[in-house]
Backbone as numpy.savetxt, mean C-alpha at the origin, in Angstrom:
# Nx Ny Nz CAx CAy CAz Cx Cy Cz
11.47 -18.29 3.94 10.58 -17.06 4.01 11.37 -15.75 3.81
12.60 -15.84 4.63 13.35 -14.63 4.91 13.85 -14.35 3.37
14.27 -15.24 2.62 15.17 -15.08 1.37 14.04 -14.23 0.36
12.87 -14.66 0.09 11.85 -14.06 -0.78 11.58 -12.56 -0.29
11.49 -12.40 1.00 11.41 -10.96 1.60 12.53 -10.12 1.18
13.72 -10.56 1.60 14.98 -9.92 1.31 15.08 -9.63 -0.21
14.66 -10.57 -1.02 14.68 -10.31 -2.51 13.86 -9.16 -3.03
12.69 -9.09 -2.38 11.74 -7.89 -2.68 12.25 -6.81 -2.08
12.74 -6.64 -0.92 13.37 -5.32 -0.41 14.67 -4.91 -1.27
15.31 -5.85 -1.49 16.65 -5.50 -2.51 16.01 -5.03 -3.74
15.04 -5.55 -4.35 14.56 -4.87 -5.62 13.92 -3.51 -5.52
13.22 -3.32 -4.28 12.68 -1.95 -4.06 13.94 -1.01 -3.81
14.93 -1.37 -3.34 15.96 -0.47 -2.97 17.12 -0.25 -4.17
16.97 -1.17 -5.26 18.00 -1.01 -6.24 17.28 -0.66 -7.69
15.98 -0.78 -7.95 15.33 -0.53 -9.16 15.12 1.00 -9.00
15.48 1.58 -10.08 15.59 3.08 -9.98 14.19 3.73 -9.73
13.18 3.29 -10.57 11.86 3.88 -10.35 11.43 3.58 -8.90
11.72 2.59 -8.16 11.30 2.25 -6.95 11.85 3.25 -5.84
13.22 3.20 -5.85 13.94 4.03 -5.03 13.64 5.51 -5.08
13.51 5.91 -6.36 13.11 7.37 -6.66 11.80 7.78 -5.99
10.90 6.86 -6.21 9.47 6.97 -5.77 9.49 6.85 -4.14
10.27 6.21 -3.60 10.43 6.08 -2.30 10.96 7.44 -1.61
12.16 7.93 -2.37 12.70 9.14 -1.93 11.84 10.45 -2.10
11.15 10.44 -3.14 10.30 11.57 -3.41 9.07 11.50 -2.32
8.43 10.38 -2.17 7.43 10.33 -1.23 7.80 10.68 0.17
9.00 10.22 0.58 9.55 10.56 1.83 9.91 12.05 2.04
10.46 12.71 1.04 10.71 14.07 0.97 9.37 14.91 1.06
8.55 14.73 0.17 7.39 15.52 0.05 6.49 15.32 1.30
6.53 13.99 1.85 5.88 13.75 2.96 6.45 14.54 4.25
7.56 14.70 4.32 8.34 15.49 5.38 7.84 17.03 5.16
7.77 17.40 3.90 7.41 18.84 3.78 6.04 19.03 4.18
5.17 18.13 3.62 3.76 18.23 3.99 3.58 18.32 5.56
4.22 17.39 6.29 4.11 17.37 7.73 4.59 18.48 8.42
5.55 19.23 7.81 5.94 20.55 8.37 4.96 21.60 8.41
4.01 21.47 7.34 3.17 22.53 7.20 1.71 22.22 7.58
1.21 20.80 7.21 -0.16 20.59 7.65 -0.21 18.97 8.00
-0.53 18.73 9.09 -0.55 17.21 9.44 -1.52 16.43 8.73
-2.57 17.08 8.48 -3.76 16.22 7.80 -3.29 15.95 6.35
-2.50 16.85 5.69 -2.01 16.54 4.31 -1.07 15.45 4.46
-0.10 15.50 5.55 0.84 14.44 5.62 0.14 12.91 5.83
-0.98 12.96 6.48 -1.59 11.74 6.73 -2.15 11.19 5.47
-2.87 12.11 4.58 -3.37 11.65 3.32 -2.37 11.29 2.31
-1.31 11.96 2.29 -0.15 11.58 1.40 0.46 10.32 1.74
0.65 10.10 3.04 1.35 8.84 3.58 0.53 7.61 3.37
-0.91 7.60 3.67 -1.74 6.61 3.43 -1.80 6.26 2.10
-2.09 7.23 1.09 -2.14 7.03 -0.33 -0.87 6.50 -0.93
0.32 7.04 -0.33 1.60 6.64 -0.76 1.85 5.17 -0.32
1.44 4.77 0.75 1.57 3.37 1.16 1.00 2.41 0.31
-0.38 2.82 -0.17 -1.04 2.12 -1.19 -0.31 2.00 -2.45
0.14 3.23 -2.89 0.88 3.32 -4.23 2.20 2.41 -4.11
3.03 2.41 -2.96 4.15 1.71 -2.94 4.00 0.25 -2.94
2.88 -0.07 -2.32 2.53 -1.61 -2.30 2.09 -1.95 -3.65
1.20 -1.36 -4.28 0.78 -1.69 -5.68 2.10 -1.92 -6.54
2.84 -0.89 -6.66 4.13 -1.04 -7.37 5.01 -2.01 -7.06
5.08 -2.45 -5.81 6.14 -3.67 -5.30 5.56 -4.97 -6.08
4.19 -5.04 -5.98 3.61 -6.35 -6.54 3.51 -6.29 -8.03
2.89 -5.09 -8.65 2.57 -5.06 -9.91 3.67 -4.94 -10.92
4.98 -4.47 -10.52 5.99 -4.31 -11.44 6.46 -5.66 -11.99
6.28 -6.77 -11.10 6.57 -8.08 -11.66 5.79 -8.45 -12.93
4.48 -8.08 -12.93 3.59 -8.29 -14.10 3.88 -7.25 -15.14
4.23 -6.04 -14.69 4.30 -5.13 -15.81 5.75 -5.28 -16.57
6.86 -5.79 -15.84 8.02 -5.98 -16.49 8.26 -7.44 -16.84
7.16 -8.22 -16.75 7.19 -9.69 -17.15 8.28 -10.50 -16.36
8.66 -10.16 -15.21 9.49 -10.96 -14.49 8.75 -11.92 -13.52
7.51 -11.80 -13.59 6.70 -12.85 -12.63 6.78 -14.24 -13.02
7.03 -14.54 -14.43 7.17 -15.89 -14.70 8.59 -16.61 -13.98
9.59 -15.78 -14.18 10.90 -16.10 -13.57 10.80 -16.24 -12.11
10.04 -15.26 -11.48 9.79 -15.35 -10.13 9.07 -16.66 -9.53
8.10 -17.02 -10.31 7.37 -18.21 -9.97 8.06 -19.54 -10.30
9.00 -19.45 -11.15 9.83 -20.60 -11.63 10.93 -20.82 -10.46
11.26 -19.65 -10.09 12.41 -19.66 -8.82 11.66 -20.18 -7.55
10.38 -19.80 -7.37 9.67 -20.05 -6.10 8.23 -20.57 -6.64
7.95 -21.79 -6.82 6.84 -22.37 -7.32 5.58 -22.19 -6.30
5.76 -21.99 -5.09 4.67 -21.67 -4.12 4.31 -20.21 -4.23
3.23 -20.06 -4.96 2.82 -18.62 -5.25 2.36 -17.83 -4.02
1.83 -18.52 -3.12 1.22 -17.94 -1.83 2.53 -17.43 -1.07
3.59 -18.15 -1.02 4.81 -17.79 -0.27 5.33 -16.49 -0.92
5.24 -16.36 -2.17 5.67 -15.11 -2.98 4.73 -13.90 -2.53
3.50 -14.30 -2.43 2.62 -13.12 -2.22 2.78 -12.66 -0.73
2.98 -13.66 0.15 3.28 -13.32 1.60 4.59 -12.31 1.59
5.67 -12.77 0.85 6.76 -12.03 0.83 6.64 -10.54 0.35
5.95 -10.52 -0.69 5.59 -9.24 -1.27 4.76 -8.33 -0.38
3.76 -8.93 0.28 3.09 -8.19 1.35 4.08 -7.71 2.34
4.83 -8.70 3.07 5.75 -8.15 4.01 6.67 -7.07 3.60
7.29 -7.14 2.38 8.26 -6.11 1.90 7.38 -4.88 1.71
6.15 -4.94 1.23 5.23 -3.76 0.99 5.05 -3.02 2.31
4.72 -3.87 3.41 4.60 -3.25 4.79 5.84 -2.59 5.26
6.95 -3.28 5.10 8.21 -2.83 5.69 8.58 -1.41 5.04
8.42 -1.47 3.57 8.71 -0.31 2.84 7.91 1.00 3.30
6.56 0.75 3.20 5.53 1.72 3.45 5.68 2.33 4.91
5.77 1.31 5.78 5.89 1.68 7.19 7.28 2.64 7.51
8.34 2.10 6.79 9.71 2.87 6.83 9.51 4.47 6.22
8.85 4.39 5.19 8.78 5.69 4.61 7.90 6.67 5.38
6.77 6.09 5.93 5.95 6.89 6.84 6.58 7.31 8.13
7.40 6.34 8.82 8.04 6.76 9.98 9.12 7.92 9.77
9.89 7.70 8.69 10.78 8.90 8.35 10.34 10.13 8.00
9.18 10.12 7.12 8.51 11.39 6.67 7.83 12.04 7.65
7.39 11.22 8.83 6.69 11.76 9.87 7.56 12.47 10.86
8.82 12.52 10.61 9.81 13.14 11.63 9.36 14.55 11.86
8.81 15.24 10.90 8.46 16.71 10.93 7.16 16.76 11.78
6.41 15.81 11.73 5.16 15.74 12.51 5.54 15.58 13.92
6.45 14.60 14.15 6.94 14.38 15.57 7.51 15.67 16.09
8.21 16.27 15.41 8.97 17.55 15.70 7.92 18.64 16.20
6.80 18.62 15.57 5.73 19.54 15.91 4.93 19.12 17.19
5.22 17.90 17.71 4.54 17.45 18.86 3.37 16.76 18.67
2.97 16.34 17.37 1.69 15.69 17.22 2.06 14.27 17.18
2.32 13.67 18.41 2.61 12.18 18.57 1.45 11.33 18.36
0.33 11.89 18.81 -1.04 11.03 18.58 -1.27 10.58 17.26
-1.24 11.81 16.40 -1.55 11.57 14.83 -0.56 10.76 14.31
0.86 10.86 14.59 1.82 9.93 14.12 1.52 8.66 14.33
1.20 8.33 15.64 0.91 6.93 15.99 -0.27 6.41 15.34
-1.41 7.02 15.15 -2.60 6.69 14.36 -2.15 6.34 13.00
-1.30 7.24 12.20 -0.95 7.04 10.93 -0.09 5.86 10.70
0.80 5.62 11.73 1.66 4.44 11.49 0.84 3.14 11.90
-0.23 3.15 12.47 -1.12 2.22 12.65 -1.79 1.70 11.39
-2.32 2.63 10.51 -3.12 2.30 9.40 -2.10 2.00 8.17
-0.98 2.59 8.13 -0.18 2.45 7.07 0.16 0.95 6.59
0.33 0.04 7.54 0.66 -1.27 7.15 -0.66 -2.00 6.67
-1.83 -1.57 7.16 -3.03 -2.14 6.68 -3.37 -1.63 5.28
-2.98 -0.48 4.89 -3.13 0.19 3.76 -2.21 -0.45 2.72
-1.01 -0.92 3.12 0.09 -1.60 2.43 -0.49 -2.92 2.02
-1.00 -3.64 2.91 -1.65 -5.03 2.66 -2.60 -4.86 1.73
-3.53 -4.00 1.78 -4.65 -3.77 0.84 -4.10 -3.46 -0.55
-3.12 -2.57 -0.60 -2.49 -2.33 -2.01 -1.79 -3.46 -2.62
-1.00 -4.17 -1.75 -0.33 -5.35 -2.42 -1.39 -6.50 -2.80
-2.24 -6.71 -1.93 -3.31 -7.68 -2.36 -4.15 -7.27 -3.48
-4.64 -6.06 -3.60 -5.42 -5.77 -4.91 -4.52 -5.60 -6.21
-3.24 -5.41 -6.03 -2.35 -5.37 -7.17 -2.21 -6.95 -7.60
-2.06 -7.92 -6.68 -2.05 -9.24 -7.15 -3.26 -9.76 -7.85
-4.52 -9.11 -7.56 -5.81 -9.38 -8.14 -5.80 -8.83 -9.50
-5.48 -7.57 -9.62 -5.62 -6.83 -10.88 -4.49 -6.85 -11.85
-3.39 -6.90 -11.18 -2.06 -7.11 -11.99 -1.46 -6.03 -12.74
-2.39 -4.98 -13.15 -2.03 -3.93 -13.96 -2.09 -2.59 -13.12
-1.08 -2.07 -12.89 -1.08 -0.80 -12.01 -1.94 0.43 -12.52
-1.79 0.66 -13.83 -2.48 1.76 -14.35 -4.06 1.51 -14.30
-4.53 0.42 -14.53 -5.92 0.06 -14.33 -6.37 0.12 -12.87
-5.41 -0.29 -12.03 -5.80 -0.31 -10.59 -5.79 1.10 -10.05
-4.85 1.96 -10.48 -4.87 3.35 -10.04 -6.15 4.01 -10.55
-6.42 3.94 -11.82 -7.57 4.66 -12.41 -8.86 4.19 -11.84
-8.98 2.84 -11.59 -10.14 2.21 -11.10 -10.37 2.65 -9.69
-9.24 2.73 -8.85 -9.41 3.33 -7.60 -9.81 4.71 -7.28
-9.22 5.43 -8.32 -9.40 6.88 -8.31 -10.93 7.32 -8.63
-11.48 6.42 -9.65 -12.85 6.51 -9.92 -13.83 6.09 -8.89
-13.33 5.03 -8.29 -14.18 4.39 -7.04 -14.31 5.38 -5.95
-13.15 6.05 -5.51 -13.00 6.98 -4.54 -13.79 8.25 -4.73
-13.81 8.73 -5.95 -14.48 9.97 -6.22 -16.01 9.72 -6.42
-16.26 8.64 -7.33 -17.85 8.66 -7.52 -18.63 7.70 -6.41
-17.98 6.68 -6.07 -18.68 5.74 -5.12 -18.48 6.23 -3.80
-17.33 6.25 -3.27 -17.10 6.67 -1.83 -17.29 8.19 -1.55
-17.02 9.14 -2.59 -17.16 10.53 -2.28 -18.56 11.01 -2.76
-19.05 10.71 -3.71 -20.45 11.34 -4.20 -21.60 10.38 -3.59
-21.56 9.17 -3.72 -22.49 8.31 -3.16 -22.32 8.02 -1.68
-21.23 7.61 -1.25 -21.10 7.33 0.26 -20.68 8.48 1.12
-20.41 9.73 0.56 -20.12 10.89 1.25 -18.93 10.57 2.24
-18.17 9.64 1.99 -16.94 9.15 2.86 -17.36 8.90 4.23
-18.52 8.25 4.35 -19.15 7.91 5.61 -19.40 6.39 5.49
-19.68 5.84 4.32 -19.92 4.58 4.29 -18.95 3.62 4.65
-19.17 2.30 5.08 -17.93 1.48 5.50 -17.28 0.82 4.23
-16.87 1.75 3.50 -16.12 1.42 2.17 -14.48 1.59 2.36
-13.75 0.90 1.62 -12.22 0.79 1.90 -11.43 2.20 2.10
-11.57 3.06 1.26 -10.79 4.31 1.34 -11.40 5.23 2.37
-12.71 5.28 2.65 -13.36 5.92 3.54 -12.81 5.35 5.07
-12.80 4.22 5.16 -12.36 3.43 6.36 -10.78 3.85 6.65
-9.98 3.84 5.61 -8.57 4.14 5.71 -8.44 5.66 6.18
-9.31 6.56 5.67 -9.14 7.93 6.06 -9.56 8.12 7.50
-10.76 7.41 7.91 -11.27 7.41 9.27 -10.20 6.82 10.18
-9.50 5.78 9.85 -8.41 5.21 10.58 -7.31 6.01 10.99
-6.94 6.94 9.91 -5.96 7.88 10.12 -6.26 9.07 11.11
-7.60 9.36 11.24 -8.08 10.28 12.28 -8.17 9.69 13.49
-8.01 8.35 13.72 -8.09 7.70 14.99 -9.34 7.08 15.39
-10.09 6.87 14.46 -11.49 6.18 14.72 -11.17 4.72 14.70
-11.60 4.07 15.90 -11.14 2.64 16.02 -12.17 1.77 15.10
-13.51 2.15 14.95 -14.30 1.28 14.15 -13.82 1.36 12.77
-13.33 2.55 12.29 -12.94 2.63 10.91 -11.62 1.81 10.74
-10.82 1.56 11.75 -9.69 0.79 11.75 -9.90 -0.68 11.55
-11.05 -1.15 12.36 -11.51 -2.47 12.21 -12.13 -2.68 10.83
-12.87 -1.88 10.27 -13.44 -1.90 8.86 -12.23 -1.99 7.86
-11.16 -1.11 7.96 -9.97 -1.09 7.19 -9.40 -2.50 7.20
-9.23 -3.01 8.42 -8.53 -4.36 8.58 -9.42 -5.41 7.86
-10.79 -5.18 8.03 -11.59 -6.26 7.22 -11.36 -6.27 5.87
-11.35 -4.93 5.35 -11.14 -4.80 3.75 -9.81 -5.46 3.33
-8.73 -5.31 4.17 -7.54 -5.70 3.92 -7.30 -7.29 3.79
-7.93 -7.80 4.81 -8.25 -9.32 4.79 -9.05 -9.83 3.75
-10.00 -9.28 3.40 -10.83 -9.55 2.19 -10.01 -9.61 0.96
-9.27 -8.43 0.76 -8.50 -8.40 -0.56 -7.43 -9.37 -0.54
-6.83 -9.77 0.67 -5.81 -10.77 0.77 -6.35 -12.07 0.48
-7.50 -12.45 0.79 -8.10 -13.70 0.40 -8.33 -13.79 -1.01
-8.84 -12.72 -1.57 -9.05 -12.46 -3.07 -7.77 -12.66 -3.79
-6.61 -12.10 -3.27 -5.33 -12.27 -3.89 -4.78 -13.70 -3.92
-5.06 -14.49 -2.75 -4.69 -15.73 -2.74 -5.28 -16.59 -3.77
-6.53 -16.34 -4.06 -7.26 -17.00 -5.04 -6.73 -16.59 -6.45
-6.54 -15.19 -6.63 -6.19 -14.77 -7.90 -4.67 -15.16 -8.32
-3.91 -15.33 -7.47 -2.56 -15.77 -7.91 -2.35 -16.97 -8.76
-3.55 -17.90 -8.63 -3.48 -19.23 -9.35 -3.87 -19.13 -10.71
-4.33 -17.81 -11.09 -4.60 -17.56 -12.56 -3.33 -17.83 -13.41
-3.77 -18.11 -14.68 -2.61 -18.23 -15.59 -1.92 -17.01 -15.91
-0.74 -16.93 -16.39 0.15 -15.67 -16.48 0.15 -15.34 -17.98
-0.42 -16.13 -18.94 -0.12 -15.92 -20.44 -0.85 -14.62 -20.74
-2.07 -14.37 -20.02 -2.66 -13.03 -20.45 -2.00 -11.86 -20.12
-1.18 -11.88 -19.00 -0.35 -10.89 -18.46 0.86 -10.56 -19.16
């Protein structure tokens, strides 16, 4: 288990697009945190989702997933490694970028955010394993957030991104709902990784 996780972390640290994204997200997050804590929370949570999606979906995007599964035929093990790597990277970026939030003395908001970021990363990694194409996933999630959760649900319905936003604000019920969505997505991912790769 340690080797696949280390491999994913090494890939995140050495692929140019990955480490540039991590560096930009960390820097912009720190700037946002120094001006407005709520903006930092939003950016950090969405950034955790985006980093997790890219960690998993890049294998499909760059066609390295076949080699990955040849090296490790147990696809569930690969998925678990990708989820763990996503959580580690997203949590690390959130912890570092939140230094400015801590400097302002907002320890409670920092703690709430670092609680929801791993759940958001699990959700992002799992949905990426289901959809496999990052552009489709990002566009679909953006449409879902604006039209379904924003216009229809008014960001109050027990839907994924509404729950993540509520969790970042410290709402315990929202945290439980967010965790339930992450688990549901993970179950879907375990089923989806058995699909054939020829169409990807």
